[in-house]
Amino acid sequence: MKKVSHKKLLRRTLYVCSGTLLLLNSGVGVASVFVINQNRAQASQVNPRAGLADISILQNASLTSTTGTQMTPNAQGNFDLSLNYTGQGVATVGVADKKVLVYALPASLQGKVVGGSTVDIQADLLPITPGDIPGVKPLFDALGLAITALDKALKIPAVVAAFDDLKQVQSLGSYQETVTANVSPDGKTISVDFTQGFGRYVHQAYAALFHSLRDAIAAVHSDNILIETLVKALQKASAELFEVIDAIAGGTSTILDSALSGNLLGSASGTLHTTVSDPGVPTATVKAAAINNALISADILTAIEQEGEAVTLNFPTTATNPIENYDVATPTVTRPVAGQTTVAGNVILKEPIPAGTTFEAVVTLDDGTTKTAAVQADGTFVVDTGALTAGQILSTKVVATNGQYTKESTAVESTVSDVSTENPIENYDVATPTVDPATAGDTKLDGQGTLKQPIPAGTTFKAVAILADGTEVSGDVDTTTGKFSIGTDPLIVGDVTVKVVATNGQFTKP
């Protein structure tokens, strides 16, 4: 008998399959064989010819708001959207075809998306007959011959049962994944391309159908030298099949992509979760479509806007002020001195801060002019004022802004002094630090101090240690964490004292 290479057989099978017609099992609505021509153009490379129907991957679709169409503001004054697009897969959609879900936003919502956006994808797959897949079938049938031969000599019911199952219709289950959505730079669309995740799931779900057969074959053994030859034939045939199955699972084989080129999707849906700020209009209509094109051109966007499924959201007619109830704290200002060109200070930014809120320090000079500067994340600010003169009375306040809304703190007045005679840390409480245990021979002292807020602007801190031999050493205190580390010569046995010293200009306080 002439020996035939399985690789040649596989290659020949693929060539034959490239021209095979789609065979359908009308009794169960299952495609037993799914094939395409090798030169089939990918849908993602084809522009729409007439309208949305030409590029849609779902039919009989609908778009709904899972939380209802009456929008209610959240704690930050924004609106949380949950929009579900559902439909039934069209017959031409296969594994490799592009699968892109697009939500088209109206002008009133463009640029209003705040925070991240995600889409929960769920796609039910139609069942298939695993052993009938072109490219797998020749190896599967060859394994069947080896199983039949061995079963006559050594009963292997578990292997036979697992093999026969793969000749029956099997479910590939349902693909589910939450995908990060992309908001287009112009704010017109929110979209997700789930082609890759879907394909990865199909490959792995298909390979998983062969687990029982793999396990059953692995359990076969015999001490009979005559039967051992048949066992080895079984192992060889199974190894050749599972090599292809593993390649499919790992994504290094395109057999499944070529074979499952249609009638793959059952029902599918995508639920968009995003948050938008107040659109300033009573209603906004969102359109959506699932298409086979990753490039959302102007023509495609127009088709979605004109023919896509729609849901109209109703927003409160009375605008909500997100900082209406937010308490803007009164700032602390470092006493200004003649000749200075800035006013420094800090403010406690109380949490939680409504999303989208910014803060600005505003200094009003005695001639009525105002100077401003942004408040930093830690609450500090420095406002350029120009040279100050003794006797000027300055007014400093902090203004919170969120969209069209603003809210001010109580203003603090300060008089520019001729010289800096006031101690800015006179009433500041420098807390006693804690020091980590130390052992003779150590070359550092670590510890931490609690830096009470607010810290007067311009204040720095040092940790000062007096060692057992009377030596004094010091190290900087991190103003964010309060931690410090003081380098020393090898410590000797005896008492060590550590204090934290605050410094502001010419003034110090331990």
PDB file of N, CA and C in Angstrom, residues 324-400:
ATOM      1  N   GLU A 324     -23.250  72.847  43.744  1.00  0.00           N
ATOM      2  CA  GLU A 324     -24.179  73.645  44.549  1.00  0.00           C
ATOM      3  C   GLU A 324     -23.977  73.403  46.043  1.00  0.00           C
ATOM      4  N   ASN A 325     -23.759  72.153  46.420  1.00  0.00           N
ATOM      5  CA  ASN A 325     -23.626  71.808  47.836  1.00  0.00           C
ATOM      6  C   ASN A 325     -22.179  71.549  48.257  1.00  0.00           C
ATOM      7  N   TYR A 326     -21.228  71.883  47.384  1.00  0.00           N
ATOM      8  CA  TYR A 326     -19.815  71.658  47.724  1.00  0.00           C
ATOM      9  C   TYR A 326     -19.286  72.838  48.546  1.00  0.00           C
ATOM     10  N   ASP A 327     -18.584  72.530  49.617  1.00  0.00           N
ATOM     11  CA  ASP A 327     -18.051  73.557  50.517  1.00  0.00           C
ATOM     12  C   ASP A 327     -16.642  73.945  50.080  1.00  0.00           C
ATOM     13  N   VAL A 328     -16.508  75.165  49.562  1.00  0.00           N
ATOM     14  CA  VAL A 328     -15.188  75.668  49.181  1.00  0.00           C
ATOM     15  C   VAL A 328     -14.562  76.289  50.430  1.00  0.00           C
ATOM     16  N   ALA A 329     -13.503  75.666  50.935  1.00  0.00           N
ATOM     17  CA  ALA A 329     -12.896  76.087  52.205  1.00  0.00           C
ATOM     18  C   ALA A 329     -12.238  77.458  52.088  1.00  0.00           C
ATOM     19  N   THR A 330     -12.156  78.159  53.215  1.00  0.00           N
ATOM     20  CA  THR A 330     -11.469  79.452  53.266  1.00  0.00           C
ATOM     21  C   THR A 330      -9.965  79.221  53.189  1.00  0.00           C
ATOM     22  N   PRO A 331      -9.250  79.950  52.332  1.00  0.00           N
ATOM     23  CA  PRO A 331      -7.804  79.716  52.187  1.00  0.00           C
ATOM     24  C   PRO A 331      -7.011  80.300  53.356  1.00  0.00           C
ATOM     25  N   THR A 332      -5.805  79.800  53.532  1.00  0.00           N
ATOM     26  CA  THR A 332      -4.826  80.370  54.455  1.00  0.00           C
ATOM     27  C   THR A 332      -3.766  81.080  53.620  1.00  0.00           C
ATOM     28  N   VAL A 333      -3.454  82.330  53.961  1.00  0.00           N
ATOM     29  CA  VAL A 333      -2.526  83.130  53.154  1.00  0.00           C
ATOM     30  C   VAL A 333      -1.304  83.492  53.992  1.00  0.00           C
ATOM     31  N   THR A 334      -0.121  83.273  53.428  1.00  0.00           N
ATOM     32  CA  THR A 334       1.116  83.705  54.078  1.00  0.00           C
ATOM     33  C   THR A 334       1.183  85.235  54.044  1.00  0.00           C
ATOM     34  N   ARG A 335       1.465  85.830  55.220  1.00  0.00           N
ATOM     35  CA  ARG A 335       1.426  87.301  55.302  1.00  0.00           C
ATOM     36  C   ARG A 335       2.349  87.924  54.257  1.00  0.00           C
ATOM     37  N   PRO A 336       1.815  88.807  53.397  1.00  0.00           N
ATOM     38  CA  PRO A 336       2.642  89.429  52.358  1.00  0.00           C
ATOM     39  C   PRO A 336       3.536  90.524  52.938  1.00  0.00           C
ATOM     40  N   VAL A 337       4.722  90.680  52.318  1.00  0.00           N
ATOM     41  CA  VAL A 337       5.717  91.655  52.767  1.00  0.00           C
ATOM     42  C   VAL A 337       6.049  92.581  51.603  1.00  0.00           C
ATOM     43  N   ALA A 338       6.272  93.848  51.913  1.00  0.00           N
ATOM     44  CA  ALA A 338       6.623  94.832  50.879  1.00  0.00           C
ATOM     45  C   ALA A 338       7.814  94.346  50.072  1.00  0.00           C
ATOM     46  N   GLY A 339       7.709  94.510  48.760  1.00  0.00           N
ATOM     47  CA  GLY A 339       8.787  94.079  47.867  1.00  0.00           C
ATOM     48  C   GLY A 339       8.520  92.726  47.236  1.00  0.00           C
ATOM     49  N   GLN A 340       7.673  91.915  47.857  1.00  0.00           N
ATOM     50  CA  GLN A 340       7.331  90.629  47.250  1.00  0.00           C
ATOM     51  C   GLN A 340       6.524  90.852  45.974  1.00  0.00           C
ATOM     52  N   THR A 341       6.572  89.857  45.097  1.00  0.00           N
ATOM     53  CA  THR A 341       5.800  89.956  43.842  1.00  0.00           C
ATOM     54  C   THR A 341       4.759  88.857  43.726  1.00  0.00           C
ATOM     55  N   THR A 342       4.579  88.097  44.789  1.00  0.00           N
ATOM     56  CA  THR A 342       3.590  87.020  44.773  1.00  0.00           C
ATOM     57  C   THR A 342       2.859  86.969  46.106  1.00  0.00           C
ATOM     58  N   VAL A 343       1.696  86.339  46.074  1.00  0.00           N
ATOM     59  CA  VAL A 343       0.956  85.998  47.291  1.00  0.00           C
ATOM     60  C   VAL A 343       0.798  84.486  47.295  1.00  0.00           C
ATOM     61  N   ALA A 344       1.257  83.844  48.383  1.00  0.00           N
ATOM     62  CA  ALA A 344       1.214  82.383  48.479  1.00  0.00           C
ATOM     63  C   ALA A 344       0.231  81.970  49.561  1.00  0.00           C
ATOM     64  N   GLY A 345      -0.282  80.757  49.419  1.00  0.00           N
ATOM     65  CA  GLY A 345      -1.201  80.233  50.424  1.00  0.00           C
ATOM     66  C   GLY A 345      -1.604  78.818  50.099  1.00  0.00           C
ATOM     67  N   ASN A 346      -2.559  78.334  50.849  1.00  0.00           N
ATOM     68  CA  ASN A 346      -3.076  76.998  50.566  1.00  0.00           C
ATOM     69  C   ASN A 346      -4.522  76.908  51.041  1.00  0.00           C
ATOM     70  N   VAL A 347      -5.231  75.884  50.502  1.00  0.00           N
ATOM     71  CA  VAL A 347      -6.628  75.669  50.851  1.00  0.00           C
ATOM     72  C   VAL A 347      -6.859  74.160  50.934  1.00  0.00           C
ATOM     73  N   ILE A 348      -7.696  73.735  51.853  1.00  0.00           N
ATOM     74  CA  ILE A 348      -8.052  72.320  51.966  1.00  0.00           C
ATOM     75  C   ILE A 348      -9.131  72.010  50.925  1.00  0.00           C
ATOM     76  N   LEU A 349      -8.811  71.124  49.989  1.00  0.00           N
ATOM     77  CA  LEU A 349      -9.772  70.717  48.954  1.00  0.00           C
ATOM     78  C   LEU A 349     -10.554  69.521  49.487  1.00  0.00           C
ATOM     79  N   LYS A 350     -11.731  69.788  49.958  1.00  0.00           N
ATOM     80  CA  LYS A 350     -12.515  68.757  50.643  1.00  0.00           C
ATOM     81  C   LYS A 350     -12.982  67.676  49.670  1.00  0.00           C
ATOM     82  N   GLU A 351     -12.889  66.414  50.125  1.00  0.00           N
ATOM     83  CA  GLU A 351     -13.321  65.280  49.310  1.00  0.00           C
ATOM     84  C   GLU A 351     -14.745  64.876  49.703  1.00  0.00           C
ATOM     85  N   PRO A 352     -15.540  64.313  48.757  1.00  0.00           N
ATOM     86  CA  PRO A 352     -15.181  64.120  47.349  1.00  0.00           C
ATOM     87  C   PRO A 352     -15.356  65.400  46.539  1.00  0.00           C
ATOM     88  N   ILE A 353     -14.468  65.588  45.583  1.00  0.00           N
ATOM     89  CA  ILE A 353     -14.560  66.751  44.704  1.00  0.00           C
ATOM     90  C   ILE A 353     -15.412  66.366  43.494  1.00  0.00           C
ATOM     91  N   PRO A 354     -16.497  67.087  43.182  1.00  0.00           N
ATOM     92  CA  PRO A 354     -17.314  66.742  42.008  1.00  0.00           C
ATOM     93  C   PRO A 354     -16.463  66.663  40.746  1.00  0.00           C
ATOM     94  N   ALA A 355     -16.681  65.609  39.950  1.00  0.00           N
ATOM     95  CA  ALA A 355     -15.898  65.400  38.729  1.00  0.00           C
ATOM     96  C   ALA A 355     -15.954  66.631  37.830  1.00  0.00           C
ATOM     97  N   GLY A 356     -14.811  67.019  37.291  1.00  0.00           N
ATOM     98  CA  GLY A 356     -14.731  68.146  36.375  1.00  0.00           C
ATOM     99  C   GLY A 356     -14.568  69.494  37.049  1.00  0.00           C
ATOM    100  N   THR A 357     -14.380  69.492  38.377  1.00  0.00           N
ATOM    101  CA  THR A 357     -14.248  70.757  39.108  1.00  0.00           C
ATOM    102  C   THR A 357     -12.797  71.207  39.153  1.00  0.00           C
ATOM    103  N   THR A 358     -12.557  72.500  38.902  1.00  0.00           N
ATOM    104  CA  THR A 358     -11.225  73.093  39.013  1.00  0.00           C
ATOM    105  C   THR A 358     -11.286  74.235  40.033  1.00  0.00           C
ATOM    106  N   PHE A 359     -10.099  74.590  40.551  1.00  0.00           N
ATOM    107  CA  PHE A 359     -10.029  75.629  41.576  1.00  0.00           C
ATOM    108  C   PHE A 359      -9.015  76.701  41.168  1.00  0.00           C
ATOM    109  N   GLU A 360      -9.337  77.946  41.518  1.00  0.00           N
ATOM    110  CA  GLU A 360      -8.472  79.071  41.175  1.00  0.00           C
ATOM    111  C   GLU A 360      -8.414  80.026  42.371  1.00  0.00           C
ATOM    112  N   ALA A 361      -7.202  80.495  42.668  1.00  0.00           N
ATOM    113  CA  ALA A 361      -7.031  81.505  43.712  1.00  0.00           C
ATOM    114  C   ALA A 361      -7.117  82.881  43.062  1.00  0.00           C
ATOM    115  N   VAL A 362      -7.897  83.785  43.658  1.00  0.00           N
ATOM    116  CA  VAL A 362      -8.096  85.128  43.104  1.00  0.00           C
ATOM    117  C   VAL A 362      -7.687  86.151  44.170  1.00  0.00           C
ATOM    118  N   VAL A 363      -6.709  86.973  43.822  1.00  0.00           N
ATOM    119  CA  VAL A 363      -6.256  88.037  44.723  1.00  0.00           C
ATOM    120  C   VAL A 363      -6.725  89.372  44.150  1.00  0.00           C
ATOM    121  N   THR A 364      -7.456  90.136  44.978  1.00  0.00           N
ATOM    122  CA  THR A 364      -7.905  91.468  44.565  1.00  0.00           C
ATOM    123  C   THR A 364      -7.022  92.509  45.256  1.00  0.00           C
ATOM    124  N   LEU A 365      -6.357  93.357  44.444  1.00  0.00           N
ATOM    125  CA  LEU A 365      -5.491  94.402  44.982  1.00  0.00           C
ATOM    126  C   LEU A 365      -6.338  95.589  45.438  1.00  0.00           C
ATOM    127  N   ASP A 366      -5.712  96.515  46.166  1.00  0.00           N
ATOM    128  CA  ASP A 366      -6.496  97.636  46.710  1.00  0.00           C
ATOM    129  C   ASP A 366      -6.966  98.620  45.655  1.00  0.00           C
ATOM    130  N   ASP A 367      -6.459  98.501  44.421  1.00  0.00           N
ATOM    131  CA  ASP A 367      -6.963  99.366  43.341  1.00  0.00           C
ATOM    132  C   ASP A 367      -8.089  98.690  42.565  1.00  0.00           C
ATOM    133  N   GLY A 368      -8.507  97.505  43.027  1.00  0.00           N
ATOM    134  CA  GLY A 368      -9.627  96.812  42.400  1.00  0.00           C
ATOM    135  C   GLY A 368      -9.246  95.798  41.348  1.00  0.00           C
ATOM    136  N   THR A 369      -7.994  95.785  40.894  1.00  0.00           N
ATOM    137  CA  THR A 369      -7.569  94.799  39.897  1.00  0.00           C
ATOM    138  C   THR A 369      -7.436  93.426  40.548  1.00  0.00           C
ATOM    139  N   THR A 370      -7.611  92.384  39.738  1.00  0.00           N
ATOM    140  CA  THR A 370      -7.512  91.015  40.258  1.00  0.00           C
ATOM    141  C   THR A 370      -6.393  90.252  39.557  1.00  0.00           C
ATOM    142  N   LYS A 371      -5.777  89.354  40.305  1.00  0.00           N
ATOM    143  CA  LYS A 371      -4.746  88.460  39.788  1.00  0.00           C
ATOM    144  C   LYS A 371      -5.160  87.042  40.161  1.00  0.00           C
ATOM    145  N   THR A 372      -4.918  86.093  39.255  1.00  0.00           N
ATOM    146  CA  THR A 372      -5.371  84.718  39.500  1.00  0.00           C
ATOM    147  C   THR A 372      -4.262  83.711  39.245  1.00  0.00           C
ATOM    148  N   ALA A 373      -4.439  82.518  39.833  1.00  0.00           N
ATOM    149  CA  ALA A 373      -3.541  81.397  39.586  1.00  0.00           C
ATOM    150  C   ALA A 373      -4.283  80.117  39.951  1.00  0.00           C
ATOM    151  N   ALA A 374      -3.938  79.035  39.249  1.00  0.00           N
ATOM    152  CA  ALA A 374      -4.586  77.743  39.521  1.00  0.00           C
ATOM    153  C   ALA A 374      -4.155  77.213  40.881  1.00  0.00           C
ATOM    154  N   VAL A 375      -5.089  76.578  41.577  1.00  0.00           N
ATOM    155  CA  VAL A 375      -4.776  75.887  42.825  1.00  0.00           C
ATOM    156  C   VAL A 375      -4.278  74.486  42.460  1.00  0.00           C
ATOM    157  N   GLN A 376      -3.130  74.097  43.016  1.00  0.00           N
ATOM    158  CA  GLN A 376      -2.551  72.789  42.708  1.00  0.00           C
ATOM    159  C   GLN A 376      -3.331  71.678  43.407  1.00  0.00           C
ATOM    160  N   ALA A 377      -3.043  70.429  43.007  1.00  0.00           N
ATOM    161  CA  ALA A 377      -3.771  69.283  43.554  1.00  0.00           C
ATOM    162  C   ALA A 377      -3.624  69.170  45.068  1.00  0.00           C
ATOM    163  N   ASP A 378      -2.484  69.648  45.612  1.00  0.00           N
ATOM    164  CA  ASP A 378      -2.282  69.574  47.059  1.00  0.00           C
ATOM    165  C   ASP A 378      -2.877  70.781  47.792  1.00  0.00           C
ATOM    166  N   GLY A 379      -3.539  71.682  47.067  1.00  0.00           N
ATOM    167  CA  GLY A 379      -4.192  72.830  47.689  1.00  0.00           C
ATOM    168  C   GLY A 379      -3.352  74.085  47.752  1.00  0.00           C
ATOM    169  N   THR A 380      -2.104  74.038  47.332  1.00  0.00           N
ATOM    170  CA  THR A 380      -1.238  75.223  47.393  1.00  0.00           C
ATOM    171  C   THR A 380      -1.450  76.106  46.167  1.00  0.00           C
ATOM    172  N   PHE A 381      -1.122  77.392  46.321  1.00  0.00           N
ATOM    173  CA  PHE A 381      -1.205  78.310  45.192  1.00  0.00           C
ATOM    174  C   PHE A 381      -0.211  79.448  45.376  1.00  0.00           C
ATOM    175  N   VAL A 382       0.253  79.997  44.268  1.00  0.00           N
ATOM    176  CA  VAL A 382       1.131  81.164  44.254  1.00  0.00           C
ATOM    177  C   VAL A 382       0.616  82.086  43.155  1.00  0.00           C
ATOM    178  N   VAL A 383       0.199  83.309  43.532  1.00  0.00           N
ATOM    179  CA  VAL A 383      -0.390  84.250  42.587  1.00  0.00           C
ATOM    180  C   VAL A 383       0.599  85.390  42.334  1.00  0.00           C
ATOM    181  N   ASP A 384       0.953  85.586  41.064  1.00  0.00           N
ATOM    182  CA  ASP A 384       1.811  86.718  40.700  1.00  0.00           C
ATOM    183  C   ASP A 384       1.003  88.011  40.819  1.00  0.00           C
ATOM    184  N   THR A 385       1.529  88.965  41.589  1.00  0.00           N
ATOM    185  CA  THR A 385       0.796  90.215  41.847  1.00  0.00           C
ATOM    186  C   THR A 385       1.515  91.471  41.363  1.00  0.00           C
ATOM    187  N   GLY A 386       2.807  91.342  41.021  1.00  0.00           N
ATOM    188  CA  GLY A 386       3.619  92.543  40.822  1.00  0.00           C
ATOM    189  C   GLY A 386       4.127  92.988  42.185  1.00  0.00           C
ATOM    190  N   ALA A 387       5.061  93.930  42.213  1.00  0.00           N
ATOM    191  CA  ALA A 387       5.682  94.345  43.477  1.00  0.00           C
ATOM    192  C   ALA A 387       4.643  94.925  44.432  1.00  0.00           C
ATOM    193  N   LEU A 388       4.649  94.409  45.646  1.00  0.00           N
ATOM    194  CA  LEU A 388       3.718  94.866  46.685  1.00  0.00           C
ATOM    195  C   LEU A 388       4.351  96.003  47.487  1.00  0.00           C
ATOM    196  N   THR A 389       3.513  96.915  47.971  1.00  0.00           N
ATOM    197  CA  THR A 389       4.003  98.029  48.802  1.00  0.00           C
ATOM    198  C   THR A 389       3.344  97.960  50.172  1.00  0.00           C
ATOM    199  N   ALA A 390       4.072  98.459  51.173  1.00  0.00           N
ATOM    200  CA  ALA A 390       3.571  98.416  52.550  1.00  0.00           C
ATOM    201  C   ALA A 390       2.243  99.158  52.661  1.00  0.00           C
ATOM    202  N   GLY A 391       1.314  98.559  53.407  1.00  0.00           N
ATOM    203  CA  GLY A 391       0.015  99.175  53.641  1.00  0.00           C
ATOM    204  C   GLY A 391      -1.061  98.734  52.677  1.00  0.00           C
ATOM    205  N   GLN A 392      -0.699  98.074  51.573  1.00  0.00           N
ATOM    206  CA  GLN A 392      -1.718  97.570  50.648  1.00  0.00           C
ATOM    207  C   GLN A 392      -2.603  96.547  51.364  1.00  0.00           C
ATOM    208  N   ILE A 393      -3.896  96.609  51.091  1.00  0.00           N
ATOM    209  CA  ILE A 393      -4.820  95.612  51.639  1.00  0.00           C
ATOM    210  C   ILE A 393      -5.247  94.689  50.499  1.00  0.00           C
ATOM    211  N   LEU A 394      -4.947  93.406  50.681  1.00  0.00           N
ATOM    212  CA  LEU A 394      -5.246  92.392  49.655  1.00  0.00           C
ATOM    213  C   LEU A 394      -6.401  91.512  50.117  1.00  0.00           C
ATOM    214  N   SER A 395      -7.203  91.072  49.172  1.00  0.00           N
ATOM    215  CA  SER A 395      -8.301  90.140  49.459  1.00  0.00           C
ATOM    216  C   SER A 395      -8.075  88.881  48.628  1.00  0.00           C
ATOM    217  N   THR A 396      -8.047  87.721  49.296  1.00  0.00           N
ATOM    218  CA  THR A 396      -7.771  86.448  48.600  1.00  0.00           C
ATOM    219  C   THR A 396      -8.932  85.485  48.816  1.00  0.00           C
ATOM    220  N   LYS A 397      -9.392  84.897  47.731  1.00  0.00           N
ATOM    221  CA  LYS A 397     -10.450  83.884  47.812  1.00  0.00           C
ATOM    222  C   LYS A 397     -10.137  82.757  46.837  1.00  0.00           C
ATOM    223  N   VAL A 398     -10.818  81.625  47.026  1.00  0.00           N
ATOM    224  CA  VAL A 398     -10.694  80.489  46.112  1.00  0.00           C
ATOM    225  C   VAL A 398     -12.034  80.309  45.412  1.00  0.00           C
ATOM    226  N   VAL A 399     -11.975  80.132  44.084  1.00  0.00           N
ATOM    227  CA  VAL A 399     -13.192  79.974  43.281  1.00  0.00           C
ATOM    228  C   VAL A 399     -13.191  78.584  42.643  1.00  0.00           C
ATOM    229  N   ALA A 400     -14.255  77.814  42.890  1.00  0.00           N
ATOM    230  CA  ALA A 400     -14.439  76.501  42.256  1.00  0.00           C
ATOM    231  C   ALA A 400     -15.277  76.682  40.997  1.00  0.00           C
TER     232      ALA A 400
END
